[in-house]
Amino acid sequence: MAGIRIAVVEGEADLRQAVVDYLRAQGFDPLACPDAAALDAVLTEGAVEAVLLDLNLPRESGLSIARRLLRLPDRPGILMVAALGGPTDRVAGLELGADDYVAKPFELRELLARLRSVLRRRRAASEAAAPMVLPAVMPEVRFAGYRLIPAQRRLLDGNGKEVGLTPMEFDLLQLLASHPDEVLPRERLLGLAPGREPGPLDRSVDIRITRLRRKLERDPANPRLIRTLRGQGYQFCPNG
């Protein structure tokens, strides 16, 4: 995470400098901002990955700043800094969509841990949101006695007999096979369905995975070719 631009929006000068010095020592590129105007100036010079946002600021409040940040097309992660005696603004900030908060007084190590957590979650969410794309050209793939022939859109078993797959099942298998042993988040696999806007409760990929297992696995209840990693996604294991 070296060189990552972090805006430190903090009204207390001593604390602001302490945070900036600490983050710089950890390899970040922290930018000191005493108020909203300073943050706006920083943002005009380039995007930041995250904003440490003091909720108790002069002129424009931290909540007002958070609202503006959340409207940005590629908005940064927001780690709010709130005094223990002011939970109302903290809760309001989380309800708006801020990523996390840390209460004053805080240890710099805790601040760093929460900041890194925010950055990891934002990065993971961004990667998961990017839809998977079928490879334009893909050679024949052999696995567990099967032959996957993308050019002919055919799957043959060990006896040369064609395995009947629907077009969407074939696309899903081809995509999995093009990323052997890689864990693919189900949210990215959802992008295979054309003309649809999948929601968080969309189970279409899970249904197709179940159907593929019934056609490919020796024991569909204990799959070895297409494995489920709870909370992560699916993994195609050609050597199952």
XYZ file of C-alpha atoms in Angstrom, residues 8-94:
87
model
C -6.221 13.453 6.669
C -9.064 15.883 7.408
C -8.572 16.767 11.057
C -9.336 20.018 12.875
C -6.832 19.500 15.717
C -3.440 20.600 14.407
C -1.318 18.433 16.724
C -3.345 15.294 16.055
C -3.426 15.986 12.333
C 0.365 16.243 12.200
C 0.839 13.129 14.333
C -1.393 11.107 12.006
C 0.336 12.461 8.900
C 3.797 11.649 10.277
C 2.727 8.157 11.311
C 1.093 7.286 7.987
C 4.083 8.622 6.079
C 6.344 6.371 8.161
C 4.106 3.444 7.147
C 4.668 4.168 3.459
C 1.488 6.088 2.653
C 1.253 9.507 1.017
C -0.811 11.419 3.608
C -2.155 14.889 2.778
C -2.927 17.209 5.694
C -6.286 19.004 5.485
C -7.427 21.261 8.343
C -10.882 21.783 6.827
C -13.188 21.183 3.861
C -11.544 23.848 1.706
C -8.152 22.177 2.064
C -9.694 18.806 1.157
C -11.302 20.298 -1.956
C -7.903 21.665 -2.985
C -6.334 18.229 -2.555
C -9.071 16.574 -4.622
C -8.563 18.999 -7.493
C -4.957 17.771 -7.698
C -5.930 14.110 -7.953
C -7.995 11.323 -6.438
C -7.340 9.909 -2.996
C -7.903 6.308 -1.954
C -9.318 7.166 1.459
C -10.271 10.097 3.674
C -9.782 10.177 7.433
C -12.628 12.477 8.275
C -13.008 14.370 11.537
C -16.722 14.885 12.114
C -16.207 17.986 14.256
C -14.805 20.553 11.838
C -15.165 24.350 11.534
C -17.399 25.853 8.846
C -18.486 22.651 7.035
C -19.246 19.614 9.178
C -17.787 16.181 8.620
C -21.233 14.811 7.787
C -21.700 17.416 5.069
C -18.284 16.536 3.633
C -19.150 12.834 3.757
C -22.317 13.464 1.754
C -20.308 15.236 -0.935
C -17.668 12.497 -1.046
C -20.284 9.777 -1.367
C -21.673 11.467 -4.481
C -18.329 11.247 -6.308
C -18.318 8.735 -9.217
C -15.220 6.989 -7.864
C -15.588 7.930 -4.242
C -12.787 7.242 -1.738
C -13.063 5.086 1.348
C -14.273 7.102 4.337
C -12.942 6.452 7.838
C -14.698 8.809 10.219
C -13.055 10.104 13.376
C -15.588 10.804 16.108
C -15.322 11.790 19.759
C -16.693 9.271 22.231
C -19.230 11.812 23.453
C -20.776 12.328 20.021
C -22.173 8.999 18.787
C -25.101 10.520 16.908
C -22.997 11.932 14.071
C -20.991 8.705 13.924
C -24.119 6.589 13.452
C -25.485 9.067 10.924
C -22.234 8.836 8.985
C -22.389 5.050 8.851
